[in-house]
CSV table of C-alpha atoms and ligand atoms in Angstrom, one decimal:
chain,number,residue,atom,x,y,z
U,1,MET,CA,81.3,151.5,76.4
U,2,THR,CA,80.3,154.5,78.6
U,3,ALA,CA,79.0,153.6,82.1
U,4,GLY,CA,75.3,153.0,82.0
U,5,ALA,CA,75.0,152.7,78.1
U,6,ALA,CA,73.4,149.6,76.8
U,7,PRO,CA,76.1,147.3,75.4
U,8,ASP,CA,75.8,145.6,72.0
U,9,VAL,CA,76.1,142.3,73.7
U,10,VAL,CA,75.5,141.0,77.2
U,11,ILE,CA,76.8,137.6,78.2
U,12,ALA,CA,75.3,135.5,80.9
U,13,GLY,CA,78.2,133.6,82.4
U,14,GLY,CA,81.8,134.5,83.0
U,15,GLY,CA,83.4,131.0,82.7
U,16,LEU,CA,85.9,130.1,80.0
U,17,ILE,CA,83.2,130.1,77.3
U,18,GLY,CA,81.5,133.4,78.3
U,19,LEU,CA,84.8,135.2,78.8
U,20,SER,CA,86.4,134.0,75.6
U,21,VAL,CA,83.3,135.0,73.6
U,22,ALA,CA,83.3,138.4,75.3
U,23,TRP,CA,87.0,138.9,74.5
U,24,ARG,CA,86.7,137.9,70.8
U,25,SER,CA,83.5,140.0,70.4
U,26,ALA,CA,85.2,143.0,71.9
U,27,GLN,CA,88.1,142.5,69.5
U,28,ARG,CA,85.5,142.6,66.7
U,29,GLY,CA,84.5,146.1,67.8
U,30,LEU,CA,81.4,145.2,69.9
U,31,SER,CA,80.7,146.7,73.3
U,32,VAL,CA,80.3,143.8,75.7
U,33,ALA,CA,79.2,143.2,79.3
U,34,VAL,CA,79.5,139.9,81.2
U,35,VAL,CA,77.3,139.0,84.1
U,36,ASP,CA,78.4,136.5,86.7
U,37,ASP,CA,78.4,136.6,90.5
U,38,ALA,CA,81.3,134.2,90.8
U,39,PRO,CA,83.2,134.1,87.5
U,40,GLY,CA,85.1,130.9,86.9
U,41,ASP,CA,83.6,129.1,89.8
U,42,GLY,CA,81.5,126.7,87.8
U,43,ALA,CA,82.8,123.9,85.5
U,44,SER,CA,85.8,126.0,84.6
U,45,ARG,CA,87.1,125.6,88.1
U,46,ALA,CA,86.9,121.9,88.1
U,47,ALA,CA,88.0,121.2,84.6
U,48,ALA,CA,91.2,119.1,84.2
U,49,GLY,CA,92.0,121.1,81.1
U,50,MET,CA,92.4,118.2,78.7
U,51,LEU,CA,92.5,119.3,75.0
U,52,ALA,CA,91.7,115.8,73.8
U,53,PRO,CA,89.5,115.5,70.7
U,54,VAL,CA,91.0,112.0,69.9
U,55,THR,CA,90.9,110.4,73.3
U,56,GLU,CA,87.5,111.8,74.1
U,57,ALA,CA,86.0,110.8,70.8
U,58,GLY,CA,83.0,108.6,71.2
U,59,TYR,CA,81.4,106.3,68.6
U,60,ARG,CA,78.9,108.1,66.4
U,61,GLU,CA,80.3,111.5,67.5
U,62,GLU,CA,82.2,112.3,64.3
U,63,ALA,CA,80.8,115.8,63.9
U,64,LEU,CA,81.9,116.6,67.5
U,65,LEU,CA,85.3,115.1,66.7
U,66,ARG,CA,85.7,117.4,63.7
U,67,LEU,CA,84.8,120.4,65.8
U,68,GLY,CA,87.3,119.3,68.5
U,69,LEU,CA,90.1,118.8,65.9
U,70,ALA,CA,89.4,122.3,64.5
U,71,SER,CA,89.7,123.7,68.0
U,72,VAL,CA,92.8,121.8,69.1
U,73,GLN,CA,94.5,123.2,66.0
U,74,ARG,CA,93.7,126.6,67.1
U,75,TRP,CA,95.0,126.1,70.6
U,76,PRO,CA,98.7,127.0,70.3
U,77,ALA,CA,98.0,130.4,68.7
U,78,PHE,CA,95.0,131.0,71.0
U,79,ALA,CA,97.1,130.3,74.1
U,80,GLU,CA,99.9,132.6,72.9
U,81,GLU,CA,97.4,135.4,72.1
U,82,VAL,CA,95.6,135.1,75.5
U,83,GLU,CA,99.0,135.0,77.3
U,84,ARG,CA,100.1,138.1,75.5
U,85,ALA,CA,96.8,140.0,75.9
U,86,GLY,CA,96.3,139.0,79.5
U,87,GLY,CA,99.9,139.1,80.6
U,88,LEU,CA,99.6,135.7,82.4
U,89,PRO,CA,100.7,132.2,81.5
U,90,VAL,CA,98.0,129.6,80.7
U,91,GLY,CA,100.1,126.5,81.1
U,92,LEU,CA,99.6,124.8,77.7
U,93,ARG,CA,101.3,121.4,77.8
U,94,THR,CA,102.0,119.6,74.5
U,95,ALA,CA,103.4,116.3,75.8
U,96,GLY,CA,100.5,114.2,74.4
U,97,THR,CA,98.2,111.7,76.0
U,98,LEU,CA,98.8,108.0,76.8
U,99,VAL,CA,95.9,105.6,77.2
U,100,VAL,CA,96.7,102.4,79.1
U,101,GLY,CA,94.8,99.2,80.1
U,102,PHE,CA,95.2,96.4,82.6
U,103,ASP,CA,93.1,93.3,81.9
U,104,ASP,CA,91.8,91.4,78.9
U,105,ASP,CA,88.6,93.5,78.7
U,106,ASP,CA,90.6,96.8,78.9
U,107,MET,CA,92.9,95.7,76.2
U,108,ARG,CA,90.0,94.7,73.9
U,109,GLU,CA,88.5,98.1,74.5
U,110,LEU,CA,91.8,99.8,73.8
U,111,ASP,CA,92.1,97.8,70.5
U,112,ALA,CA,88.6,98.7,69.5
U,113,LEU,CA,89.3,102.4,70.2
U,114,HIS,CA,92.5,102.2,68.1
U,115,ALA,CA,90.6,100.5,65.2
U,116,PHE,CA,88.0,103.3,65.4
U,117,GLN,CA,90.7,106.0,65.4
U,118,GLN,CA,92.4,104.4,62.4
U,119,GLU,CA,89.1,104.2,60.5
U,120,LEU,CA,88.8,108.0,61.0
U,121,GLY,CA,92.4,108.6,60.0
U,122,LEU,CA,93.4,109.9,63.5
U,123,ASP,CA,96.9,109.9,64.7
U,124,ALA,CA,97.2,107.2,67.4
U,125,GLU,CA,100.0,104.7,67.9
U,126,ARG,CA,99.6,101.3,69.7
U,127,LEU,CA,102.5,100.7,72.1
U,128,THR,CA,103.8,97.5,73.7
U,129,PRO,CA,103.9,97.3,77.6
U,130,ARG,CA,107.6,98.1,77.5
U,131,ALA,CA,107.3,101.1,75.2
U,132,THR,CA,104.3,102.3,77.3
U,133,ARG,CA,106.5,102.3,80.4
U,134,ARG,CA,109.4,103.9,78.6
U,135,ARG,CA,107.2,106.8,77.8
U,136,GLU,CA,105.9,107.1,81.4
U,137,PRO,CA,108.3,105.3,83.8
U,138,SER,CA,106.1,105.9,86.8
U,139,LEU,CA,103.3,103.6,85.4
U,140,THR,CA,102.8,100.3,87.2
U,141,PRO,CA,104.6,97.3,85.6
U,142,ARG,CA,101.1,95.7,85.5
U,143,VAL,CA,100.2,97.9,82.5
U,144,ARG,CA,99.4,95.6,79.5
U,145,GLY,CA,99.9,98.2,76.7
U,146,GLY,CA,99.1,101.7,75.6
U,147,LEU,CA,97.8,104.0,72.9
U,148,LEU,CA,99.8,107.1,72.3
U,149,VAL,CA,98.0,110.2,71.0
U,150,THR,CA,100.6,112.9,70.5
U,151,GLY,CA,98.1,115.6,69.4
U,152,ASP,CA,95.9,115.5,72.6
U,153,HIS,CA,97.2,118.2,75.0
U,154,SER,CA,96.2,120.0,78.2
U,155,VAL,CA,96.1,123.5,79.6
U,156,ASP,CA,95.7,124.8,83.1
U,157,GLY,CA,92.0,125.8,83.1
U,158,ARG,CA,92.3,128.1,86.2
U,159,ALA,CA,95.3,129.9,84.8
U,160,LEU,CA,93.5,130.3,81.5
U,161,HIS,CA,90.5,131.8,83.2
U,162,ALA,CA,92.6,134.4,85.0
U,163,ALA,CA,94.4,135.3,81.7
U,164,LEU,CA,91.1,135.5,79.8
U,165,LEU,CA,89.6,137.8,82.5
U,166,ALA,CA,92.6,140.1,82.2
U,167,ALA,CA,92.5,140.0,78.4
U,168,ALA,CA,88.8,140.7,78.3
U,169,ARG,CA,89.1,143.6,80.7
U,170,ASP,CA,91.9,145.1,78.7
U,171,ALA,CA,89.8,144.8,75.6
U,172,GLY,CA,87.1,146.9,77.3
U,173,VAL,CA,84.7,144.2,78.5
U,174,ARG,CA,82.7,145.2,81.5
U,175,LEU,CA,82.2,142.6,84.2
U,176,VAL,CA,79.0,142.9,86.3
U,177,ARG,CA,79.2,140.8,89.5
U,178,ASP,CA,75.6,139.8,90.0
U,179,ARG,CA,73.6,136.6,89.5
U,180,VAL,CA,71.6,136.3,86.3
U,181,ALA,CA,68.0,135.9,87.3
U,182,ALA,CA,66.3,135.9,83.9
U,183,VAL,CA,66.6,136.8,80.2
U,184,ARG,CA,64.5,139.9,79.6
U,185,VAL,CA,62.1,139.4,76.7
U,186,ASP,CA,60.6,142.4,74.9
U,187,GLY,CA,58.4,142.3,71.8
U,188,GLY,CA,59.3,138.6,71.3
U,189,ARG,CA,63.1,139.3,71.4
U,190,ALA,CA,65.8,138.8,74.0
U,191,ALA,CA,66.5,142.4,75.1
U,192,GLY,CA,68.9,142.0,78.0
U,193,LEU,CA,69.3,140.3,81.4
U,194,GLU,CA,67.5,140.7,84.7
U,195,LEU,CA,69.9,140.5,87.7
U,196,ALA,CA,69.2,139.0,91.1
U,197,GLY,CA,70.2,142.4,92.7
U,198,GLY,CA,67.0,143.8,91.1
U,199,ARG,CA,68.7,145.7,88.2
U,200,ALA,CA,68.2,145.0,84.5
U,201,LEU,CA,70.8,145.3,81.8
U,202,GLU,CA,69.5,146.1,78.3
U,203,ALA,CA,71.6,144.9,75.3
U,204,GLY,CA,71.3,144.4,71.6
U,205,ALA,CA,71.9,140.7,71.9
U,206,VAL,CA,72.2,138.2,74.7
U,207,VAL,CA,74.6,135.2,74.8
U,208,LEU,CA,73.7,132.3,77.1
U,209,ALA,CA,77.0,130.8,78.5
U,210,LEU,CA,75.8,129.5,81.8
U,211,GLY,CA,77.0,125.9,81.4
U,212,ALA,CA,74.8,123.4,83.2
U,213,HIS,CA,72.7,126.3,84.5
U,214,SER,CA,71.6,127.4,81.0
U,215,ALA,CA,68.3,125.5,80.9
U,216,GLY,CA,65.4,126.5,83.1
U,217,LEU,CA,66.4,130.2,83.3
U,218,PRO,CA,63.2,132.4,83.1
U,219,GLY,CA,62.9,133.8,79.6
U,220,VAL,CA,65.0,131.1,78.0
U,221,PRO,CA,63.2,128.7,75.7
U,222,PRO,CA,63.4,125.0,76.6
U,223,LEU,CA,66.9,123.7,76.1
U,224,PRO,CA,68.1,120.0,76.3
U,225,VAL,CA,71.0,120.8,78.7
U,226,ARG,CA,71.3,118.8,82.0
U,227,PRO,CA,73.9,118.8,84.8
U,228,VAL,CA,76.3,115.8,84.6
U,229,LYS,CA,78.2,115.8,87.9
U,230,GLY,CA,82.0,115.2,88.0
U,231,GLN,CA,84.0,114.8,91.1
U,232,ILE,CA,87.7,115.6,90.7
U,233,LEU,CA,90.9,115.7,92.9
U,234,ARG,CA,93.9,117.9,92.9
U,235,LEU,CA,97.1,116.4,94.3
U,236,ALA,CA,100.3,118.2,95.2
U,237,GLY,CA,104.0,117.1,95.2
U,238,ALA,CA,103.8,115.5,91.8
U,239,GLY,CA,106.6,117.3,90.1
U,240,GLY,CA,108.3,115.0,87.5
U,241,LEU,CA,105.9,112.1,88.1
U,242,LEU,CA,104.3,112.3,84.7
U,243,GLU,CA,105.3,113.8,81.4
U,244,GLY,CA,101.9,114.1,79.8
U,245,THR,CA,98.3,113.1,80.4
U,246,VAL,CA,97.6,109.5,81.3
U,247,ARG,CA,94.2,108.0,80.8
U,248,ALA,CA,93.5,104.5,81.9
U,249,LEU,CA,90.9,101.8,81.8
U,250,VAL,CA,91.1,100.1,85.2
U,251,ARG,CA,89.0,97.0,84.9
U,252,GLY,CA,86.4,98.8,83.0
U,253,ARG,CA,86.5,102.1,84.9
U,254,HIS,CA,88.0,105.2,83.3
U,255,VAL,CA,90.4,107.5,85.1
U,256,TYR,CA,92.7,110.3,83.9
U,257,LEU,CA,95.8,111.9,85.5
U,258,VAL,CA,96.8,115.3,84.2
U,259,PRO,CA,100.1,116.9,85.3
U,260,TYR,CA,100.5,120.7,85.6
U,261,ALA,CA,103.5,122.9,85.7
U,262,GLY,CA,104.9,123.1,89.3
U,263,ASP,CA,103.9,120.0,91.2
U,264,ARG,CA,100.2,119.6,90.7
U,265,LEU,CA,98.3,116.6,89.4
U,266,VAL,CA,94.6,116.5,88.6
U,267,VAL,CA,92.8,113.1,88.9
U,268,GLY,CA,89.3,112.8,87.4
U,269,ALA,CA,86.5,112.3,87.1
U,270,THR,CA,83.3,110.7,88.1
U,271,VAL,CA,80.3,110.9,85.6
U,272,GLU,CA,77.0,111.1,87.5
U,273,ASP,CA,73.5,111.9,86.4
U,274,ARG,CA,72.3,113.3,89.8
U,275,GLY,CA,71.1,116.8,89.1
U,276,PHE,CA,72.8,119.6,90.9
U,277,ASP,CA,74.2,117.5,93.7
U,278,PRO,CA,77.3,119.3,95.0
U,279,THR,CA,78.5,116.5,97.4
U,280,VAL,CA,82.0,115.1,97.2
U,281,THR,CA,81.4,111.5,98.3
U,282,ALA,CA,83.7,109.1,100.1
U,283,GLY,CA,83.0,106.6,97.3
U,284,GLY,CA,83.8,109.0,94.5
U,285,VAL,CA,87.2,110.0,96.1
U,286,HIS,CA,87.9,106.4,96.9
U,287,ASP,CA,87.3,105.2,93.4
U,288,LEU,CA,89.4,108.0,91.8
U,289,LEU,CA,92.3,107.5,94.2
U,290,HIS,CA,92.2,103.7,94.0
U,291,ASP,CA,92.3,103.7,90.2
U,292,ALA,CA,94.9,106.5,90.0
U,293,ILE,CA,97.2,104.6,92.5
U,294,ASP,CA,96.7,101.4,90.5
U,295,VAL,CA,97.9,103.1,87.4
U,296,VAL,CA,100.7,105.2,89.0
U,297,PRO,CA,101.6,103.8,92.4
U,298,GLY,CA,103.6,106.9,93.3
U,299,VAL,CA,100.3,108.8,93.6
U,300,SER,CA,99.9,107.3,97.1
U,301,GLU,CA,102.7,109.5,98.3
U,302,LEU,CA,101.2,112.8,97.1
U,303,GLU,CA,99.3,115.3,99.2
U,304,LEU,CA,95.5,115.3,98.6
U,305,ALA,CA,95.2,119.1,98.2
U,306,GLU,CA,91.6,119.6,97.0
U,307,THR,CA,88.4,117.7,96.2
U,308,LEU,CA,85.5,119.3,94.4
U,309,ALA,CA,82.4,118.5,92.4
U,310,ARG,CA,80.9,120.6,89.6
U,311,TRP,CA,78.5,119.9,86.7
U,312,ARG,CA,79.2,119.5,83.0
U,313,PRO,CA,76.5,120.9,80.7
U,314,GLY,CA,75.4,117.6,79.1
U,315,THR,CA,73.3,117.4,75.9
U,316,PRO,CA,71.6,114.4,74.3
U,317,ASP,CA,74.4,114.0,71.7
U,318,ASN,CA,77.2,115.3,73.9
U,319,ALA,CA,77.9,118.2,71.6
U,320,PRO,CA,77.5,121.9,72.3
U,321,LEU,CA,74.6,124.2,71.4
U,322,LEU,CA,76.1,127.1,69.3
U,323,GLY,CA,74.4,130.0,67.5
U,324,ALA,CA,70.8,131.2,67.3
U,325,SER,CA,68.1,129.9,69.6
U,326,SER,CA,64.3,129.9,69.0
U,327,LEU,CA,64.2,133.3,70.8
U,328,PRO,CA,65.4,136.0,68.4
U,329,GLY,CA,68.3,137.9,69.9
U,330,LEU,CA,69.3,135.0,72.2
U,331,VAL,CA,72.6,133.3,71.1
U,332,LEU,CA,73.7,130.0,72.6
U,333,ALA,CA,77.2,129.1,73.7
U,334,THR,CA,76.5,126.2,76.0
U,335,GLY,CA,76.2,122.4,76.3
U,336,HIS,CA,79.9,121.7,76.0
U,337,HIS,CA,79.7,118.7,78.2
U,338,ARG,CA,83.2,117.1,78.5
U,339,ASN,CA,84.8,119.4,76.0
U,340,GLY,CA,84.4,123.0,77.3
U,341,VAL,CA,88.1,123.8,77.6
U,342,LEU,CA,89.0,122.1,74.3
U,343,LEU,CA,86.2,123.9,72.5
U,344,THR,CA,86.9,127.4,74.0
U,345,PRO,CA,88.8,128.9,71.0
U,346,VAL,CA,86.4,127.6,68.3
U,347,THR,CA,83.3,128.6,70.3
U,348,ALA,CA,84.7,132.1,70.9
U,349,GLU,CA,85.5,132.5,67.2
U,350,VAL,CA,82.2,131.3,65.7
U,351,VAL,CA,79.9,133.0,68.3
U,352,ALA,CA,81.8,136.4,67.9
U,353,ASP,CA,81.5,136.0,64.1
U,354,LEU,CA,77.8,135.5,64.4
U,355,LEU,CA,77.5,138.5,66.7
U,356,ALA,CA,79.6,140.7,64.5
U,357,THR,CA,78.3,139.7,61.1
U,358,GLY,CA,74.9,138.0,61.6
U,359,THR,CA,76.2,134.7,60.1
U,360,LEU,CA,77.3,131.6,61.9
U,361,PRO,CA,80.4,130.1,60.3
U,362,GLU,CA,79.8,126.7,58.4
U,363,LEU,CA,82.0,124.9,61.0
U,364,ALA,CA,79.4,125.5,63.6
U,365,ALA,CA,76.3,124.7,61.5
U,366,PRO,CA,75.9,121.1,62.8
U,367,PHE,CA,75.6,122.4,66.4
U,368,THR,CA,72.7,124.7,66.3
U,369,ALA,CA,69.8,124.0,68.8
U,370,ASP,CA,67.3,123.3,66.0
U,371,ARG,CA,68.9,119.8,65.6
U,372,PHE,CA,66.8,118.8,68.6
U,373,ALA,CA,63.6,120.3,67.2
U,374,PRO,CA,60.8,117.8,66.8
U,375,ALA,CA,60.4,116.6,63.2
U,376,PRO,CA,57.3,118.0,61.4
U,377,PRO,CA,54.4,115.6,61.4
U,378,ARG,CA,54.3,113.2,58.3
U,379,ARG,CA,51.5,113.7,55.9
R,1,LIG,N1,86.8,116.3,79.9
R,1,LIG,C1,86.9,115.4,81.0
R,1,LIG,C2,85.7,115.3,81.9
R,1,LIG,O1,84.7,115.9,81.6
R,1,LIG,O2,85.8,114.7,82.9
């Protein structure tokens, strides 16, 4: 793309979703610009990086589960390709995920989860307390049993963002550091972006990848995306403490512990419907640490290195919004709620396909925004 020329595509948002769509679109021969004043500082910064379609699967969310499984299958090749293109490691970890419980209610929930997974033909193995602790010896002896999901992995979201940024730049993507103020609408079509600095950027198509900030942007038609706050902790000194991800039900409360290469451990996360409240609260940190120490007592020895709060882009059915919007020329890549990192490869692929060919792949058809359109009046 020559400086100043209108790109084929402008992407609002330089998080994992926006950058991966940009990279894949550039690989398809499109000229692409990404606009973000702080790329990677939204949900991508907070994400624990779980690639967990099975342990995140909710009842009545089978379509989302299928999309998650399609994406987790793509992860190993995607990680390798991003690492090669960006020249940086992304920290893919394939040691699986262990879900554990403590009291009778937790164990009933674990059994119900296992029955649901078996009904769907998913790969999950119920473990005795002894086998659970053999798998992760740092777990408390009070653990009453576990569920092992070997196919649920994790990746270092921050490392992935850095590698994607390098890969996208190398593929010719232009990064514009400014805040997106509005989608520019011309003749009933999205025609580019207006930037907070006063400039406008014309483009053939606009991709909305602003996560929780996607709804309410001037020019964007109403979208059912809301911020779902998550507080999350990073601990240091955890080298060798855990092999893979541990998720726990601690007397009805959910907590997860995700180890990273080096000595980092992420503990998350609260789920709060409080709008764009950025506060890290004493109660939030207390609950996360209390539950994490209950599950893995050795956590009490670690350094509390970082606390932060960000917003998941929630939708009414917890699934993303992919593809065309009601505004011609505006393409959606948002609403990934708890699954943004997991769904990064599949989102990049289907949205780049739509931009390059005009057709959204079948895999993404259940996730278009018109599923929320009001039903026509009955006659
Ligand atoms: N995917 C985990 C979370 O949203 O907390």
